[in-house]
Coordinates of C-alpha atoms and ligand atoms in Angstrom, one line a residue:
M658 CA 141.5 -137.2 64.5
C659 CA 142.2 -141.0 64.3
G660 CA 145.0 -142.3 66.5
I661 CA 148.0 -144.5 65.7
V662 CA 150.1 -146.6 68.1
G663 CA 152.8 -149.0 66.9
Y664 CA 155.2 -151.0 69.0
I665 CA 158.3 -153.1 68.6
G666 CA 160.5 -154.6 71.4
L667 CA 159.6 -156.5 74.6
D668 CA 156.9 -159.0 75.0
R669 CA 154.1 -156.4 75.7
A670 CA 153.1 -155.0 72.3
G671 CA 149.3 -155.6 72.9
S672 CA 149.1 -154.0 76.3
V673 CA 151.3 -151.0 75.4
M674 CA 149.2 -150.3 72.3
L675 CA 145.9 -150.7 74.2
D676 CA 147.1 -148.2 76.8
G677 CA 148.1 -145.9 74.0
L678 CA 144.8 -146.2 72.2
K679 CA 142.9 -145.3 75.4
R680 CA 145.0 -142.2 75.7
L681 CA 144.3 -141.4 72.1
E682 CA 140.6 -142.1 72.1
Y683 CA 139.7 -138.4 72.2
R684 CA 141.1 -138.3 68.6
G685 CA 138.5 -140.6 67.2
Y686 CA 136.2 -143.2 68.6
D687 CA 134.1 -144.8 65.9
S688 CA 136.1 -148.1 65.9
S689 CA 139.5 -149.5 66.8
G690 CA 141.7 -152.4 66.0
M691 CA 145.2 -153.9 66.2
V692 CA 147.5 -156.4 64.5
V693 CA 149.8 -158.0 66.9
S694 CA 152.4 -160.8 66.6
A695 CA 151.0 -163.2 69.1
G696 CA 152.5 -166.6 69.4
K697 CA 152.3 -168.4 66.0
G698 CA 151.9 -165.4 63.8
F699 CA 150.1 -162.1 63.3
E700 CA 146.6 -161.7 64.6
Q701 CA 144.1 -159.0 63.7
I702 CA 141.3 -157.8 66.0
K703 CA 138.9 -155.0 65.1
R704 CA 135.8 -153.7 66.8
T705 CA 133.3 -150.9 66.2
G706 CA 132.5 -148.6 69.1
R707 CA 134.8 -147.4 71.8
V708 CA 138.3 -148.8 72.6
V709 CA 136.7 -150.7 75.6
K710 CA 135.1 -153.0 73.0
L711 CA 138.5 -153.9 71.6
E712 CA 139.8 -154.4 75.1
E713 CA 137.0 -156.8 75.9
S714 CA 137.9 -158.9 72.8
L715 CA 141.6 -159.2 73.4
K716 CA 142.9 -162.5 74.8
E717 CA 145.9 -162.9 77.0
P718 CA 148.5 -163.7 74.2
Q719 CA 147.3 -160.7 72.2
L720 CA 148.3 -158.4 75.1
G721 CA 151.8 -159.7 74.7
G722 CA 153.8 -160.0 71.5
N723 CA 156.8 -158.1 70.4
L724 CA 155.4 -156.2 67.4
G725 CA 152.1 -154.6 66.5
I726 CA 150.2 -151.7 65.0
S727 CA 146.9 -150.2 66.3
H728 CA 144.4 -147.5 65.5
T729 CA 141.4 -145.7 66.8
R730 CA 139.2 -144.3 64.0
W731 CA 137.3 -141.2 63.1
A732 CA 135.6 -142.2 59.8
T733 CA 136.5 -140.3 56.6
H734 CA 136.0 -142.8 53.8
G735 CA 133.3 -145.4 54.5
D736 CA 130.9 -145.8 57.4
V737 CA 131.6 -147.2 60.8
S738 CA 132.1 -151.0 60.4
E739 CA 134.7 -153.6 61.3
A740 CA 135.6 -153.9 57.6
N741 CA 136.4 -150.2 57.5
A742 CA 138.2 -150.1 60.8
H743 CA 142.0 -150.3 60.8
P744 CA 144.4 -152.1 60.5
H745 CA 143.9 -153.1 56.9
T746 CA 145.6 -156.2 55.6
S747 CA 146.4 -156.7 51.9
S748 CA 144.4 -159.3 50.1
D749 CA 147.5 -161.5 49.8
G750 CA 148.0 -161.2 53.6
K751 CA 151.6 -159.8 53.2
I752 CA 151.1 -156.3 54.6
S753 CA 149.1 -154.7 57.4
L754 CA 148.7 -151.0 57.8
V755 CA 147.1 -148.3 59.9
H756 CA 146.6 -144.9 58.3
N757 CA 145.7 -141.3 59.3
G758 CA 145.0 -138.8 56.5
V759 CA 143.4 -139.0 53.1
I760 CA 144.7 -140.8 50.0
E761 CA 143.2 -138.6 47.3
N762 CA 144.1 -140.8 44.3
Y763 CA 142.9 -144.0 45.9
N764 CA 140.3 -144.7 43.2
G765 CA 143.0 -144.8 40.6
M766 CA 145.1 -147.0 42.8
K767 CA 142.2 -149.4 43.4
D768 CA 141.6 -149.7 39.6
F769 CA 145.2 -150.5 39.0
L770 CA 145.4 -153.0 41.8
A771 CA 142.2 -154.7 40.9
G772 CA 143.7 -155.3 37.4
K773 CA 146.6 -157.0 39.2
G774 CA 144.3 -159.4 41.1
Y775 CA 144.1 -157.5 44.5
T776 CA 140.7 -157.4 46.2
F777 CA 139.2 -155.0 48.7
Q778 CA 137.2 -155.7 51.8
S779 CA 136.5 -152.1 52.8
E780 CA 135.4 -148.7 51.4
T781 CA 138.5 -147.0 52.7
D782 CA 141.3 -145.2 50.9
S783 CA 143.8 -146.7 53.4
E784 CA 143.2 -150.3 52.1
A785 CA 144.3 -149.1 48.6
L786 CA 147.6 -148.0 50.0
C787 CA 148.0 -151.3 51.9
N788 CA 147.5 -153.3 48.8
L789 CA 149.8 -151.0 46.8
I790 CA 152.6 -151.8 49.3
A791 CA 151.8 -155.5 49.0
Y792 CA 152.1 -155.1 45.2
H793 CA 155.5 -153.5 45.4
Y794 CA 156.6 -156.0 48.0
D795 CA 155.7 -158.8 45.7
K796 CA 157.9 -157.3 42.9
E797 CA 160.9 -156.4 45.1
P798 CA 164.0 -158.7 44.8
K799 CA 164.4 -160.8 47.9
D800 CA 168.2 -161.2 47.5
G801 CA 169.2 -159.7 50.8
K802 CA 170.8 -156.5 49.4
K803 CA 167.9 -154.2 50.4
N804 CA 165.1 -154.8 52.8
P805 CA 162.2 -155.5 50.3
F806 CA 159.5 -154.5 52.9
H807 CA 161.1 -151.1 53.5
E808 CA 161.7 -150.6 49.8
A809 CA 158.1 -151.5 49.0
V810 CA 156.7 -148.9 51.5
R811 CA 159.0 -146.2 50.1
K812 CA 158.1 -147.0 46.5
S813 CA 154.4 -147.0 47.2
L814 CA 154.5 -143.7 49.0
R815 CA 156.0 -142.1 45.9
H816 CA 152.6 -142.7 44.2
V817 CA 150.5 -141.2 46.9
E818 CA 148.6 -137.9 46.4
G819 CA 147.2 -136.7 49.7
T820 CA 148.2 -137.0 53.3
Y821 CA 149.3 -139.9 55.5
G822 CA 150.7 -140.9 58.8
I823 CA 151.2 -144.7 58.6
A824 CA 152.5 -147.7 60.6
V825 CA 153.1 -150.9 58.6
V826 CA 154.1 -154.4 59.4
C827 CA 154.8 -157.5 57.3
P828 CA 154.6 -161.0 58.7
D829 CA 157.8 -162.0 56.7
F830 CA 159.6 -159.4 58.8
P831 CA 158.6 -159.9 62.4
E832 CA 161.5 -157.8 63.6
D833 CA 160.6 -154.7 61.6
L834 CA 158.1 -151.8 62.0
I835 CA 157.9 -149.1 59.5
G836 CA 156.3 -145.7 59.8
A837 CA 156.0 -142.6 57.5
R838 CA 154.4 -139.2 57.4
K839 CA 153.2 -136.6 55.1
G840 CA 150.7 -134.0 56.4
S841 CA 149.6 -136.2 59.3
P842 CA 151.8 -136.3 62.5
L843 CA 153.9 -139.3 63.4
I844 CA 156.3 -139.5 66.4
V845 CA 158.9 -142.1 67.2
G846 CA 159.2 -143.0 70.9
I847 CA 162.6 -144.3 72.0
G848 CA 162.6 -146.7 74.9
K849 CA 165.0 -149.3 76.4
G850 CA 164.9 -152.3 74.1
E851 CA 161.7 -151.0 72.6
H852 CA 160.5 -148.4 70.1
L853 CA 157.0 -146.9 69.6
L854 CA 155.2 -145.0 66.9
A855 CA 152.3 -142.7 67.6
S856 CA 150.3 -140.0 66.1
D857 CA 150.5 -138.0 69.3
V858 CA 153.0 -137.9 72.1
S859 CA 150.3 -138.4 74.7
A860 CA 149.9 -142.0 73.5
I861 CA 153.5 -143.0 74.5
T862 CA 154.6 -140.8 77.4
H863 CA 153.7 -143.7 79.8
C864 CA 156.6 -145.6 78.1
T865 CA 159.2 -143.0 77.2
Q866 CA 159.9 -139.3 77.2
N867 CA 162.5 -139.4 74.4
V868 CA 160.9 -138.8 71.0
V869 CA 161.7 -137.9 67.4
Y870 CA 159.2 -135.9 65.4
L871 CA 159.1 -137.1 61.9
D872 CA 158.9 -134.5 59.1
D873 CA 156.9 -134.8 56.0
N874 CA 158.1 -137.3 53.4
E875 CA 160.2 -139.2 56.0
V876 CA 160.1 -142.9 56.5
V877 CA 161.3 -144.5 59.8
H878 CA 162.5 -148.1 60.0
L879 CA 162.3 -149.4 63.6
K880 CA 163.9 -152.4 65.1
K881 CA 163.9 -153.4 68.8
D882 CA 167.2 -151.8 69.5
N883 CA 167.8 -149.3 66.7
F884 CA 166.0 -147.2 64.1
S885 CA 166.9 -145.2 61.0
I886 CA 165.1 -142.4 59.2
S887 CA 165.3 -141.7 55.5
T888 CA 163.2 -139.7 53.0
V889 CA 160.7 -141.2 50.6
S890 CA 163.3 -140.6 47.9
S891 CA 165.9 -142.6 49.9
K892 CA 168.1 -139.8 51.4
S893 CA 169.2 -140.6 55.0
V894 CA 168.1 -138.2 57.7
E895 CA 169.8 -137.6 61.0
A896 CA 167.3 -138.1 63.9
V897 CA 167.0 -135.3 66.5
I898 CA 165.9 -136.6 69.8
H899 CA 163.6 -134.4 72.0
K900 CA 162.8 -134.9 75.6
V901 CA 159.1 -134.4 76.3
D902 CA 158.4 -132.6 79.5
W903 CA 155.1 -134.2 80.1
D904 CA 153.1 -134.7 83.2
T905 CA 151.4 -138.1 82.6
S906 CA 148.7 -137.3 85.2
E907 CA 147.4 -134.8 82.6
A908 CA 146.1 -137.7 80.6
E909 CA 144.2 -139.0 83.7
L910 CA 140.8 -137.9 85.1
G911 CA 141.8 -137.9 88.8
D912 CA 138.8 -136.8 90.9
Y913 CA 136.8 -135.5 87.9
D914 CA 134.1 -137.2 85.9
H915 CA 135.1 -135.7 82.6
F916 CA 138.1 -134.2 80.9
M917 CA 136.0 -131.1 80.0
Q918 CA 135.1 -130.6 83.6
K919 CA 138.7 -131.1 84.7
E920 CA 140.0 -128.7 82.1
I921 CA 137.4 -126.0 83.0
F922 CA 138.6 -126.3 86.7
E923 CA 142.3 -126.2 85.7
Q924 CA 142.0 -122.7 84.2
P925 CA 143.4 -120.9 87.2
T926 CA 146.5 -123.0 86.8
S927 CA 146.7 -122.9 83.0
L928 CA 146.4 -119.1 83.0
E929 CA 149.0 -118.8 85.7
N930 CA 151.4 -121.1 83.7
G931 CA 150.8 -119.1 80.5
M932 CA 151.9 -115.8 82.1
R933 CA 154.7 -117.1 84.3
G934 CA 158.0 -115.3 83.6
R935 CA 156.5 -113.2 80.9
F936 CA 156.2 -109.8 82.5
S937 CA 158.8 -107.1 82.5
D938 CA 160.6 -106.2 85.8
D939 CA 158.9 -102.8 85.8
G940 CA 155.5 -104.5 85.6
S941 CA 154.3 -102.5 82.6
T942 CA 154.6 -104.9 79.7
A943 CA 154.9 -108.6 78.7
F944 CA 157.6 -110.3 76.6
F945 CA 158.0 -113.6 74.9
G946 CA 161.1 -115.7 74.3
G947 CA 160.4 -117.3 71.0
L948 CA 159.0 -114.5 68.7
N949 CA 162.3 -114.3 66.7
L950 CA 161.4 -110.7 65.9
N951 CA 163.1 -107.8 67.6
P952 CA 161.3 -104.7 68.7
Q953 CA 162.5 -102.8 65.6
E954 CA 161.1 -105.5 63.3
L955 CA 157.8 -105.6 65.3
C956 CA 157.4 -101.8 64.9
Q957 CA 157.6 -102.1 61.1
I958 CA 154.5 -104.4 61.1
D959 CA 151.6 -102.6 59.4
R960 CA 149.0 -105.3 59.7
I961 CA 148.5 -108.7 61.5
L962 CA 146.6 -111.5 59.9
F963 CA 145.3 -114.2 62.3
L964 CA 144.5 -117.7 60.9
A965 CA 142.8 -120.5 62.8
C966 CA 139.7 -122.8 62.9
G967 CA 136.9 -123.3 65.3
T968 CA 137.4 -122.2 68.9
A969 CA 140.9 -120.9 68.0
W970 CA 139.3 -118.7 65.4
H971 CA 137.1 -117.2 68.1
S972 CA 140.4 -116.4 70.0
C973 CA 141.6 -114.6 66.9
L974 CA 138.5 -112.5 66.9
V975 CA 139.2 -111.5 70.5
A976 CA 142.8 -110.7 69.4
E977 CA 141.4 -108.4 66.7
Y978 CA 139.5 -106.3 69.2
L979 CA 142.4 -106.3 71.7
I980 CA 145.3 -105.6 69.3
E981 CA 143.5 -102.9 67.4
R982 CA 142.4 -101.2 70.6
F983 CA 145.6 -101.4 72.7
A984 CA 148.3 -101.6 70.0
R985 CA 146.5 -99.7 67.2
I986 CA 147.6 -102.2 64.6
P987 CA 145.0 -103.2 62.0
V988 CA 144.1 -106.9 62.3
E989 CA 142.3 -109.3 60.0
V990 CA 141.0 -112.7 60.9
E991 CA 140.5 -115.5 58.4
Y992 CA 139.3 -119.0 58.6
A993 CA 142.5 -120.9 57.8
S994 CA 140.6 -123.2 55.4
E995 CA 139.4 -120.2 53.4
F996 CA 142.6 -118.2 53.4
R997 CA 144.5 -121.2 52.0
Y998 CA 142.6 -121.2 48.7
R999 CA 141.7 -117.5 48.4
N1000 CA 144.9 -115.9 47.2
A1001 CA 144.3 -112.8 49.3
P1002 CA 146.5 -109.8 48.4
L1003 CA 148.5 -108.9 51.5
D1004 CA 150.8 -106.0 52.3
K1005 CA 154.5 -107.0 52.6
N1006 CA 154.6 -105.8 56.2
T1007 CA 151.9 -108.1 57.3
L1008 CA 152.7 -110.5 60.2
V1009 CA 150.8 -113.8 59.9
V1010 CA 149.8 -115.5 63.2
A1011 CA 148.3 -119.0 63.4
I1012 CA 146.5 -120.0 66.5
S1013 CA 146.1 -123.7 67.2
Q1014 CA 145.8 -125.7 70.4
S1015 CA 147.0 -129.0 68.8
G1016 CA 149.4 -127.4 66.3
E1017 CA 148.3 -130.2 63.9
T1018 CA 145.1 -128.8 62.4
I1019 CA 145.6 -129.4 58.7
D1020 CA 143.7 -126.3 57.5
T1021 CA 145.7 -124.1 59.8
L1022 CA 148.9 -125.8 58.9
G1023 CA 148.1 -125.4 55.1
A1024 CA 147.3 -121.7 55.6
L1025 CA 150.5 -121.2 57.5
R1026 CA 152.5 -122.9 54.8
E1027 CA 150.8 -120.8 52.1
A1028 CA 151.7 -117.6 54.0
K1029 CA 155.3 -118.7 54.4
R1030 CA 155.5 -119.6 50.7
K1031 CA 154.5 -116.1 49.9
G1032 CA 157.3 -114.8 52.1
F1033 CA 155.4 -113.6 55.1
R1034 CA 156.8 -113.7 58.6
T1035 CA 154.8 -116.3 60.6
L1036 CA 154.2 -116.8 64.3
A1037 CA 152.2 -119.6 66.0
I1038 CA 150.3 -119.4 69.3
N1039 CA 150.2 -123.1 70.2
N1040 CA 149.7 -125.4 73.1
S1041 CA 151.6 -128.5 71.9
V1042 CA 155.3 -128.4 72.2
G1043 CA 157.0 -129.9 69.1
S1044 CA 153.8 -129.9 67.0
T1045 CA 154.1 -129.4 63.3
I1046 CA 152.7 -125.8 63.4
A1047 CA 155.2 -124.9 66.2
R1048 CA 158.1 -126.4 64.2
E1049 CA 157.2 -124.8 60.9
S1050 CA 156.4 -121.2 62.0
D1051 CA 159.2 -118.6 62.1
G1052 CA 158.5 -117.9 65.8
G1053 CA 156.0 -118.7 68.4
I1054 CA 154.4 -118.4 71.8
Y1055 CA 153.6 -121.6 73.7
Q1056 CA 150.4 -121.5 75.7
H1057 CA 151.7 -123.8 78.5
A1058 CA 148.1 -124.7 79.3
G1059 CA 148.8 -128.4 79.7
S1060 CA 147.4 -131.1 77.5
E1061 CA 143.8 -130.6 76.5
I1062 CA 142.0 -134.0 76.1
G1063 CA 138.3 -132.9 76.2
V1064 CA 137.1 -132.6 72.6
A1065 CA 135.4 -129.3 73.4
S1066 CA 138.2 -126.8 73.9
T1067 CA 138.0 -124.8 77.2
K1068 CA 141.3 -124.1 79.0
A1069 CA 143.1 -123.8 75.6
F1070 CA 140.6 -121.1 74.6
T1071 CA 141.1 -118.9 77.6
S1072 CA 144.8 -119.4 77.5
Q1073 CA 144.9 -118.3 73.8
I1074 CA 142.9 -115.2 74.7
M1075 CA 145.3 -114.4 77.5
I1076 CA 148.4 -114.8 75.2
C1077 CA 146.6 -112.5 72.7
A1078 CA 146.0 -109.9 75.5
M1079 CA 149.7 -110.1 76.5
L1080 CA 150.7 -109.7 72.8
A1081 CA 148.4 -106.7 72.5
L1082 CA 150.1 -105.3 75.6
Y1083 CA 153.6 -105.9 74.3
L1084 CA 152.9 -104.5 70.9
G1085 CA 151.0 -101.6 72.5
R1086 CA 153.9 -100.7 74.7
L1087 CA 156.2 -100.7 71.7
R1088 CA 153.9 -98.1 70.3
D1089 CA 151.6 -95.6 72.1
L1090 CA 150.4 -97.4 75.2
S1091 CA 151.5 -95.5 78.3
Y1092 CA 153.5 -97.0 81.2
G1093 CA 150.5 -96.4 83.5
D1094 CA 148.1 -98.2 81.1
G1095 CA 150.6 -101.1 80.8
V1096 CA 150.8 -101.4 84.6
Q1097 CA 147.0 -101.6 84.9
I1098 CA 146.9 -104.3 82.3
V1099 CA 149.6 -106.4 83.9
N1100 CA 147.8 -106.1 87.3
A1101 CA 144.6 -107.2 85.7
L1102 CA 146.2 -110.2 84.1
K1103 CA 147.9 -111.2 87.3
K1104 CA 144.5 -111.2 89.1
L1105 CA 143.0 -113.6 86.6
P1106 CA 143.7 -116.9 88.4
E1107 CA 142.0 -115.8 91.6
Q1108 CA 139.0 -114.3 89.7
V1109 CA 138.5 -117.5 87.7
K1110 CA 138.5 -119.4 91.0
E1111 CA 135.7 -117.1 92.2
I1112 CA 133.6 -117.9 89.2
L1113 CA 134.2 -121.6 89.5
K1114 CA 132.7 -121.4 93.0
Q1115 CA 129.4 -120.8 91.2
N1116 CA 129.5 -124.2 89.6
D1117 CA 126.4 -125.4 91.5
K1118 CA 124.4 -122.3 90.7
I1119 CA 125.2 -122.6 87.0
A1120 CA 124.3 -126.3 87.1
A1121 CA 120.9 -125.3 88.4
V1122 CA 120.4 -122.8 85.7
A1123 CA 121.5 -125.4 83.1
K1124 CA 119.0 -127.9 84.5
K1125 CA 116.1 -125.4 83.8
F1126 CA 117.3 -124.6 80.3
A1127 CA 118.4 -128.1 79.1
K1128 CA 115.0 -128.9 77.6
Y1129 CA 115.2 -126.2 74.8
E1130 CA 116.3 -127.2 71.3
D1131 CA 117.4 -123.7 70.2
C1132 CA 119.4 -121.0 71.9
L1133 CA 120.9 -117.7 70.9
F1134 CA 124.1 -116.2 72.4
L1135 CA 124.3 -112.5 72.1
G1136 CA 127.1 -110.0 73.0
R1137 CA 128.5 -106.7 71.8
Q1138 CA 132.1 -105.8 71.0
L1139 CA 134.5 -108.1 72.9
M1140 CA 131.5 -110.2 73.9
F1141 CA 130.6 -111.0 70.3
P1142 CA 133.4 -113.6 69.9
I1143 CA 132.5 -115.0 73.3
A1144 CA 128.9 -115.3 72.1
L1145 CA 130.1 -117.3 69.1
E1146 CA 132.2 -119.5 71.4
G1147 CA 129.2 -120.0 73.8
A1148 CA 127.1 -121.2 70.9
L1149 CA 129.8 -123.5 69.6
K1150 CA 130.3 -125.0 73.1
L1151 CA 126.6 -125.6 73.6
K1152 CA 126.0 -127.1 70.1
E1153 CA 129.0 -129.4 70.0
I1154 CA 128.4 -131.2 73.3
S1155 CA 124.6 -131.0 73.8
Y1156 CA 123.4 -131.0 70.1
I1157 CA 121.2 -128.0 70.8
H1158 CA 121.0 -125.7 67.8
A1159 CA 122.7 -122.5 69.0
E1160 CA 123.9 -119.4 67.2
G1161 CA 126.1 -116.5 68.3
Y1162 CA 125.5 -112.9 67.1
P1163 CA 126.5 -109.4 67.9
A1164 CA 123.6 -108.4 70.1
A1165 CA 122.5 -105.5 67.9
E1166 CA 122.6 -107.6 64.8
M1167 CA 119.8 -109.7 66.3
K1168 CA 117.3 -107.2 65.0
H1169 CA 118.4 -107.9 61.4
G1170 CA 117.1 -111.4 61.3
P1171 CA 117.7 -113.7 64.2
I1172 CA 115.0 -111.9 66.2
A1173 CA 112.5 -114.0 64.1
L1174 CA 113.6 -117.0 66.1
I1175 CA 112.8 -115.5 69.5
C1176 CA 109.8 -117.1 71.2
E1177 CA 109.1 -118.9 74.5
D1178 CA 111.0 -121.9 73.4
C1179 CA 114.2 -120.1 72.2
P1180 CA 116.1 -118.7 75.1
S1181 CA 119.0 -116.2 74.8
V1182 CA 122.2 -116.0 76.7
F1183 CA 123.2 -112.4 76.9
L1184 CA 126.9 -111.5 77.7
V1185 CA 126.8 -108.0 79.2
T1186 CA 129.7 -105.9 80.5
S1187 CA 129.9 -102.4 81.8
G1188 CA 131.1 -99.7 79.5
E1189 CA 129.8 -97.8 76.6
T1190 CA 127.6 -100.4 75.1
F1191 CA 126.0 -101.5 78.4
S1192 CA 122.7 -99.5 78.0
K1193 CA 122.5 -100.7 74.3
S1194 CA 122.9 -104.3 75.5
L1195 CA 120.0 -103.8 78.0
A1196 CA 117.9 -102.4 75.2
N1197 CA 118.6 -105.6 73.2
V1198 CA 117.5 -107.7 76.3
Q1199 CA 114.3 -105.7 76.4
E1200 CA 113.6 -106.5 72.8
V1201 CA 113.9 -110.2 73.5
K1202 CA 111.8 -110.0 76.6
A1203 CA 109.1 -108.1 74.7
R1204 CA 108.8 -111.2 72.5
K1205 CA 108.5 -113.6 75.4
G1206 CA 112.1 -114.9 75.0
K1207 CA 113.7 -116.2 78.2
V1208 CA 117.1 -114.5 79.1
I1209 CA 120.1 -115.8 81.0
C1210 CA 122.3 -112.8 81.6
I1211 CA 126.0 -113.3 82.3
A1212 CA 127.3 -109.9 83.4
T1213 CA 130.2 -108.3 85.2
E1214 CA 129.4 -107.3 88.8
D1215 CA 129.5 -103.6 88.0
C1216 CA 126.5 -103.9 85.7
D1217 CA 123.3 -102.6 87.1
I1218 CA 120.7 -105.1 85.7
P1219 CA 117.2 -103.9 86.5
D1220 CA 115.3 -106.2 88.9
G1221 CA 113.0 -108.6 87.1
L1222 CA 114.4 -107.9 83.7
V1223 CA 116.1 -111.2 83.1
D1224 CA 115.2 -114.8 84.1
E1225 CA 118.6 -115.8 85.4
T1226 CA 121.8 -113.8 86.3
I1227 CA 125.3 -115.1 86.6
L1228 CA 127.8 -112.5 87.7
V1229 CA 131.6 -112.4 87.2
P1230 CA 134.0 -110.1 89.1
E1231 CA 134.4 -106.6 88.0
C1232 CA 137.6 -106.4 85.9
H1233 CA 139.7 -104.5 83.3
E1234 CA 138.3 -104.6 79.8
I1235 CA 141.2 -106.7 78.5
V1236 CA 140.4 -109.7 80.7
K1237 CA 136.6 -109.6 80.3
P1238 CA 136.6 -112.1 77.5
I1239 CA 138.4 -114.6 79.7
L1240 CA 136.2 -114.2 82.8
M1241 CA 133.0 -114.2 80.8
S1242 CA 134.0 -117.5 79.0
I1243 CA 134.0 -119.5 82.2
P1244 CA 130.2 -119.4 82.9
I1245 CA 129.4 -120.3 79.3
Q1246 CA 131.7 -123.3 79.5
L1247 CA 130.1 -124.5 82.8
F1248 CA 126.6 -123.8 81.4
S1249 CA 127.3 -125.9 78.2
Y1250 CA 128.9 -128.7 80.3
H1251 CA 125.9 -129.0 82.7
V1252 CA 123.3 -128.7 79.9
A1253 CA 125.0 -131.6 78.1
L1254 CA 125.2 -133.7 81.3
E1255 CA 121.5 -133.0 81.9
R1256 CA 120.7 -134.2 78.4
G1257 CA 122.7 -137.4 79.0
C1258 CA 125.3 -136.5 76.3
D1259 CA 128.8 -138.0 76.3
V1260 CA 130.6 -134.7 77.1
D1261 CA 134.1 -135.9 76.3
K1262 CA 133.3 -137.8 73.1
P1263 CA 130.6 -135.8 71.3
R1264 CA 128.9 -137.2 68.3
N1265 CA 130.8 -136.9 65.0
L1266 CA 133.6 -134.9 66.5
A1267 CA 137.3 -135.6 67.3
K1268 CA 140.1 -133.6 68.7
S1269 CA 142.7 -132.2 66.3
V1270 CA 141.3 -132.2 62.8
T1271 CA 144.1 -133.6 60.6
V1272 CA 142.1 -134.1 57.4
E1273 CA 140.8 -131.2 55.1
Ligands
F6R2130 C1 135.8 -126.7 69.6 C2 137.2 -127.1 69.2 C3 137.6 -126.9 67.8 C4 139.0 -126.5 67.6 C5 139.5 -126.5 66.2 C6 140.9 -126.0 66.0 O1 135.7 -126.9 71.0 O2 138.0 -127.6 70.0 O3 136.7 -126.0 67.1 O4 139.2 -125.3 68.2 O5 139.3 -127.8 65.6 O6 141.8 -126.9 66.7 P1 143.2 -126.4 67.0 O7 143.2 -125.3 68.0 O8 143.9 -127.6 67.6 O9 143.9 -126.0 65.7

């Protein structure tokens, strides 16, 4: 959500930042802009729309320069306009800033600054902070003892209530770039004779793989050849340099048309990578390196509380079914944003698990911090190495799914479910799950990549089904037991990229209200698997058909669907219960993708959405 790239060093600031913004565009794409030191002084360019609009407006000298800050925006305060786009420059022209996050006390700041003669061009909270830095800069002694620009940033941040990741420049200091973070990620990239700032490593891996993750309340002062970190309250901080093991081709489309499509097709590999090296030699259980909990401690857990948002929350619901069933540990699932403010009473032997692809979702991070504050052991299931959630949890499991750029989560979802299935297996084997049952589960998991490949071969068939159904404006997704969270996920995928109104329900629950929606123009996608609820699911299908509702049935191959009952059938391979949620997810992803294409929607940049939600 919003992207920042800052640069200091060689004469290529504009082009490095432009590349970085393109890589960050999935974080926000309402408008973009940059301030760059080009020739005579600093120049500011802002454009509404996609980064390509900014690119078209940049002139040759602006692609050079040795210093700059840039931003791609997802609007929070103020509509989409050039005035509201970042960077913001103070009314005295002394400070330019880009900002991610929300300054909660910006109204008070604005009143104070207006009284001191500062004026405002935008409706944003960020401009208030920019002017506040200019105000402190104006007051700072310029006697050479302390850097007045650096001091002004630090002093201003002491007055901020809310969250920020910022990059700041001052034309009086053309050799200095300053960044700071609180609640919104900011990373320092260390190159040869150059330094970068970014809200996300993917923006800078084309320049360097050596990074420093800033912590909250830290301020970094970057020069061409060196940098120093201190806290907002002026304590110096030792930088820890990490090497990012990042395949830069992940940020490129290659032969695909869209990142969502690419990531759907990457699932055989992402699943394989997530399980590699994580099965026991006897083939009956899984294990994880980073849990930081030994088997004795894990056996004392009475309850697990899962916290997440959006698609990751659906993974938690699958985890609830799997862990209760295979490990017999009671599980609760909460929206992170609700848990955080709810003050729920929890038993002291509760393990808190946060699931987050990005590891930066502010609601999940806030809930995790709240759980830690109350003294609970916390784990994170996370796809982004070095993310804030990964660093702040007591232990964790990396998904190793590779970077996910498509705004609609696909490969991260199936990888989260797979990790939860492996966790259910591991916890189950520490309790009552037999060796034989463990072996069956391990074998089922190992078959996944090949089975996913089989489903992907049905891409054309699913595209043809999508073509027929793309005209409807409403759709229900229905499934029982483990298929209920997949129904929720199907509805979310469809609505977020094609803007069709879609709802997911437990199939039996349909009779208690949603059935009123069923008609010729409201199709249903049924997720049907073999097992004890199979015949009940078929009865629910009959109820829809009796009301002239069209039905797409996604089913496992061992389901005997009566001829002529449903309008379309998509089959997935017969499989163990534990992997059904993964295999059944693939057709709903492809279906949503093709419906959105058919409706002419921008699949990778859906309306109003952005990847990684770092504001509350
Ligand atoms: C939907 C989607 C979102 C995210 C949610 C949490 O396709 O991607 O619902 O799942 O914003 O994001 P993470 O997992 O990064 O915490």
